[in-house]
PDB file of C-alpha atoms in Angstrom:
ATOM      1  CA  MET A 145     -11.834 -17.410  -2.009  1.00 85.00           C
ATOM      2  CA  ASP A 146      -9.756 -20.513  -2.663  1.00 92.00           C
ATOM      3  CA  LYS A 147      -6.063 -20.771  -1.782  1.00 93.00           C
ATOM      4  CA  PRO A 148      -4.684 -20.110  -5.320  1.00 95.00           C
ATOM      5  CA  MET A 149      -6.856 -16.986  -5.635  1.00 96.00           C
ATOM      6  CA  GLU A 150      -5.791 -15.787  -2.205  1.00 96.00           C
ATOM      7  CA  LEU A 151      -2.150 -16.309  -3.133  1.00 96.00           C
ATOM      8  CA  ALA A 152      -2.628 -14.447  -6.431  1.00 97.00           C
ATOM      9  CA  ALA A 153      -4.241 -11.522  -4.589  1.00 97.00           C
ATOM     10  CA  ARG A 154      -1.494 -11.438  -1.965  1.00 98.00           C
ATOM     11  CA  TRP A 155       1.313 -11.634  -4.528  1.00 98.00           C
ATOM     12  CA  SER A 156      -0.266  -8.959  -6.708  1.00 98.00           C
ATOM     13  CA  LEU A 157      -0.448  -6.666  -3.682  1.00 98.00           C
ATOM     14  CA  ALA A 158       3.180  -7.484  -2.847  1.00 98.00           C
ATOM     15  CA  PHE A 159       4.127  -6.603  -6.431  1.00 98.00           C
ATOM     16  CA  LEU A 160       2.291  -3.278  -6.133  1.00 98.00           C
ATOM     17  CA  TRP A 161       3.964  -2.349  -2.832  1.00 98.00           C
ATOM     18  CA  ILE A 162       7.453  -3.380  -3.974  1.00 98.00           C
ATOM     19  CA  VAL A 163       7.260  -1.634  -7.356  1.00 98.00           C
ATOM     20  CA  THR A 164       5.873   1.488  -5.686  1.00 98.00           C
ATOM     21  CA  ALA A 165       8.747   1.420  -3.194  1.00 98.00           C
ATOM     22  CA  LEU A 166      11.391   1.099  -5.903  1.00 98.00           C
ATOM     23  CA  THR A 167       9.751   3.680  -8.153  1.00 98.00           C
ATOM     24  CA  SER A 168       9.459   6.186  -5.302  1.00 97.00           C
ATOM     25  CA  ALA A 169      13.078   5.731  -4.234  1.00 97.00           C
ATOM     26  CA  PHE A 170      14.668   5.682  -7.665  1.00 96.00           C
ATOM     27  CA  TRP A 171      12.778   6.583 -10.828  1.00 97.00           C
ATOM     28  CA  GLY A 172       9.968   8.801  -9.495  1.00 96.00           C
ATOM     29  CA  MET A 173      11.673  10.902  -6.854  1.00 97.00           C
ATOM     30  CA  GLU A 174      11.143  14.141  -8.776  1.00 97.00           C
ATOM     31  CA  ILE A 175       7.399  13.521  -8.835  1.00 96.00           C
ATOM     32  CA  GLY A 176       7.527  12.883  -5.090  1.00 97.00           C
ATOM     33  CA  TYR A 177       9.388  16.140  -4.521  1.00 98.00           C
ATOM     34  CA  GLU A 178       6.858  18.056  -6.637  1.00 97.00           C
ATOM     35  CA  VAL A 179       3.864  16.624  -4.788  1.00 97.00           C
ATOM     36  CA  LEU A 180       5.413  17.147  -1.363  1.00 97.00           C
ATOM     37  CA  ALA A 181       6.360  20.743  -2.249  1.00 98.00           C
ATOM     38  CA  LYS A 182       2.648  21.449  -2.840  1.00 97.00           C
ATOM     39  CA  GLY A 183       2.167  20.555   0.815  1.00 96.00           C
ATOM     40  CA  GLY A 184       5.065  22.721   1.941  1.00 97.00           C
ATOM     41  CA  ILE A 185       7.411  19.773   2.486  1.00 97.00           C
ATOM     42  CA  THR A 186      10.783  20.471   0.873  1.00 98.00           C
ATOM     43  CA  GLY A 187      14.493  19.833   1.256  1.00 98.00           C
ATOM     44  CA  LYS A 188      15.750  17.202   3.670  1.00 98.00           C
ATOM     45  CA  LEU A 189      12.284  16.658   5.111  1.00 98.00           C
ATOM     46  CA  ALA A 190      10.970  15.792   1.640  1.00 98.00           C
ATOM     47  CA  THR A 191      13.869  13.407   1.073  1.00 98.00           C
ATOM     48  CA  LEU A 192      13.182  11.780   4.447  1.00 98.00           C
ATOM     49  CA  ALA A 193       9.480  11.469   3.596  1.00 97.00           C
ATOM     50  CA  ILE A 194      10.213   9.865   0.217  1.00 98.00           C
ATOM     51  CA  TYR A 195      12.736   7.364   1.560  1.00 98.00           C
ATOM     52  CA  SER A 196      10.627   6.583   4.645  1.00 98.00           C
ATOM     53  CA  GLY A 197       7.528   5.985   2.550  1.00 98.00           C
ATOM     54  CA  SER A 198       9.537   3.889   0.126  1.00 98.00           C
ATOM     55  CA  ALA A 199      10.994   1.795   2.959  1.00 98.00           C
ATOM     56  CA  LEU A 200       7.543   1.281   4.467  1.00 98.00           C
ATOM     57  CA  ASP A 201       6.158   0.202   1.094  1.00 98.00           C
ATOM     58  CA  LEU A 202       9.037  -2.238   0.614  1.00 98.00           C
ATOM     59  CA  VAL A 203       8.567  -3.747   4.078  1.00 98.00           C
ATOM     60  CA  VAL A 204       4.846  -4.250   3.463  1.00 98.00           C
ATOM     61  CA  GLY A 205       5.495  -5.855   0.072  1.00 98.00           C
ATOM     62  CA  LEU A 206       8.119  -8.231   1.421  1.00 98.00           C
ATOM     63  CA  TRP A 207       5.969  -9.005   4.462  1.00 98.00           C
ATOM     64  CA  LEU A 208       3.137 -10.091   2.173  1.00 98.00           C
ATOM     65  CA  LEU A 209       5.484 -12.500   0.418  1.00 98.00           C
ATOM     66  CA  THR A 210       6.431 -14.162   3.714  1.00 97.00           C
ATOM     67  CA  GLY A 211       2.851 -15.033   4.658  1.00 95.00           C
ATOM     68  CA  TRP A 212       3.729 -14.330   8.307  1.00 96.00           C
ATOM     69  CA  ARG A 213       1.057 -12.768  10.586  1.00 96.00           C
ATOM     70  CA  LEU A 214      -1.046 -11.686   7.644  1.00 97.00           C
ATOM     71  CA  LYS A 215      -3.874 -10.270   9.750  1.00 96.00           C
ATOM     72  CA  ALA A 216      -1.492  -7.620  11.126  1.00 97.00           C
ATOM     73  CA  CYS A 217      -0.058  -7.018   7.657  1.00 98.00           C
ATOM     74  CA  TYR A 218      -3.536  -6.450   6.219  1.00 98.00           C
ATOM     75  CA  LEU A 219      -4.449  -4.036   9.019  1.00 98.00           C
ATOM     76  CA  ILE A 220      -1.247  -2.067   8.471  1.00 98.00           C
ATOM     77  CA  GLN A 221      -1.961  -1.907   4.741  1.00 98.00           C
ATOM     78  CA  LEU A 222      -5.436  -0.520   5.406  1.00 98.00           C
ATOM     79  CA  ILE A 223      -4.000   2.124   7.730  1.00 98.00           C
ATOM     80  CA  VAL A 224      -1.187   3.057   5.331  1.00 98.00           C
ATOM     81  CA  ILE A 225      -3.423   3.267   2.254  1.00 98.00           C
ATOM     82  CA  ILE A 226      -6.011   5.372   4.072  1.00 98.00           C
ATOM     83  CA  SER A 227      -3.261   7.623   5.494  1.00 98.00           C
ATOM     84  CA  TYR A 228      -1.558   8.075   2.124  1.00 97.00           C
ATOM     85  CA  SER A 229      -4.943   8.792   0.511  1.00 98.00           C
ATOM     86  CA  LEU A 230      -5.898  11.382   3.123  1.00 98.00           C
ATOM     87  CA  LEU A 231      -2.522  13.113   2.903  1.00 96.00           C
ATOM     88  CA  LEU A 232      -2.607  13.172  -0.872  1.00 96.00           C
ATOM     89  CA  THR A 233      -6.202  14.435  -0.793  1.00 97.00           C
ATOM     90  CA  ILE A 234      -5.037  17.374   1.325  1.00 97.00           C
ATOM     91  CA  ILE A 235      -1.862  18.062  -0.684  1.00 96.00           C
ATOM     92  CA  ALA A 236      -3.063  17.334  -4.224  1.00 96.00           C
ATOM     93  CA  PRO A 237      -6.832  16.757  -4.382  1.00 97.00           C
ATOM     94  CA  GLU A 238      -6.681  16.939  -8.176  1.00 96.00           C
ATOM     95  CA  PHE A 239      -5.237  13.412  -8.087  1.00 97.00           C
ATOM     96  CA  TRP A 240      -8.818  12.170  -7.544  1.00 97.00           C
ATOM     97  CA  LEU A 241      -9.512  13.281 -11.126  1.00 97.00           C
ATOM     98  CA  HIS A 242      -6.162  12.240 -12.613  1.00 96.00           C
ATOM     99  CA  PRO A 243      -6.654  10.039 -15.715  1.00 96.00           C
ATOM    100  CA  PHE A 244      -4.296   7.348 -14.340  1.00 94.00           C
ATOM    101  CA  GLY A 245      -6.170   7.223 -11.028  1.00 95.00           C
ATOM    102  CA  PRO A 246      -3.425   7.458  -8.389  1.00 94.00           C
ATOM    103  CA  LEU A 247      -6.084   7.938  -5.706  1.00 97.00           C
ATOM    104  CA  THR A 248      -9.140   6.282  -7.224  1.00 98.00           C
ATOM    105  CA  LYS A 249      -7.225   2.985  -7.508  1.00 97.00           C
ATOM    106  CA  ASN A 250      -6.949   2.951  -3.738  1.00 98.00           C
ATOM    107  CA  ILE A 251     -10.652   2.175  -3.347  1.00 98.00           C
ATOM    108  CA  PRO A 252     -10.544  -1.275  -5.028  1.00 98.00           C
ATOM    109  CA  ILE A 253      -7.170  -1.970  -3.402  1.00 98.00           C
ATOM    110  CA  LEU A 254      -8.674  -1.243   0.023  1.00 98.00           C
ATOM    111  CA  VAL A 255     -11.541  -3.600  -0.766  1.00 98.00           C
ATOM    112  CA  MET A 256      -9.152  -6.378  -1.812  1.00 98.00           C
ATOM    113  CA  VAL A 257      -7.032  -5.954   1.327  1.00 98.00           C
ATOM    114  CA  PHE A 258     -10.177  -5.974   3.479  1.00 97.00           C
ATOM    115  CA  VAL A 259     -11.450  -9.150   1.775  1.00 97.00           C
ATOM    116  CA  LEU A 260      -8.112 -10.835   2.486  1.00 97.00           C
ATOM    117  CA  TYR A 261      -8.221  -9.586   6.075  1.00 97.00           C
ATOM    118  CA  ARG A 262     -11.731 -10.973   6.574  1.00 95.00           C
ATOM    119  CA  LYS A 263     -10.727 -14.289   5.002  1.00 92.00           C
ATOM    120  CA  ASP A 264      -7.758 -14.516   7.371  1.00 86.00           C
ATOM    121  CA  ILE A 265     -10.006 -13.843  10.384  1.00 85.00           C
ATOM    122  CA  ASN A 266     -12.666 -16.328   9.237  1.00 84.00           C
ATOM    123  CA  GLN A 267     -10.045 -18.964   8.449  1.00 80.00           C
ATOM    124  CA  LYS A 268      -8.505 -18.669  11.910  1.00 74.00           C
ATOM    125  CA  ALA A 269     -11.970 -18.792  13.541  1.00 79.00           C
ATOM    126  CA  THR A 270     -12.873 -22.033  11.756  1.00 80.00           C
ATOM    127  CA  ASN A 271      -9.494 -23.620  12.629  1.00 80.00           C
ATOM    128  CA  HIS A 272     -10.108 -23.191  16.372  1.00 69.00           C
TER     129      HIS A 272
END
């Protein structure tokens, strides 16, 4: 993967994380409340979960834009995506069959993050 392609992949992931953060905190809160209620999470705890998840998504997106310690950023993304996917699988497994693919999209995203992670590791190994 050449540098422009790596940058395009990183920026597209940053866009995804940032837009998800803003959507969750502002325009899609009702959807968040509905999904969390299916898992028995309501009231202030649901609000905390939505804002915490949104803040985490925003931090990851902005972190990607900085280019700082990307290996750690990629690992955190893998953990967060897998965690979100597992939680959503438990709370709303029907999302695996949703026509817009809120869970199925995570598979190619995980692959892209892992490819970037491996590139970062290999790049650092060849620079030493």
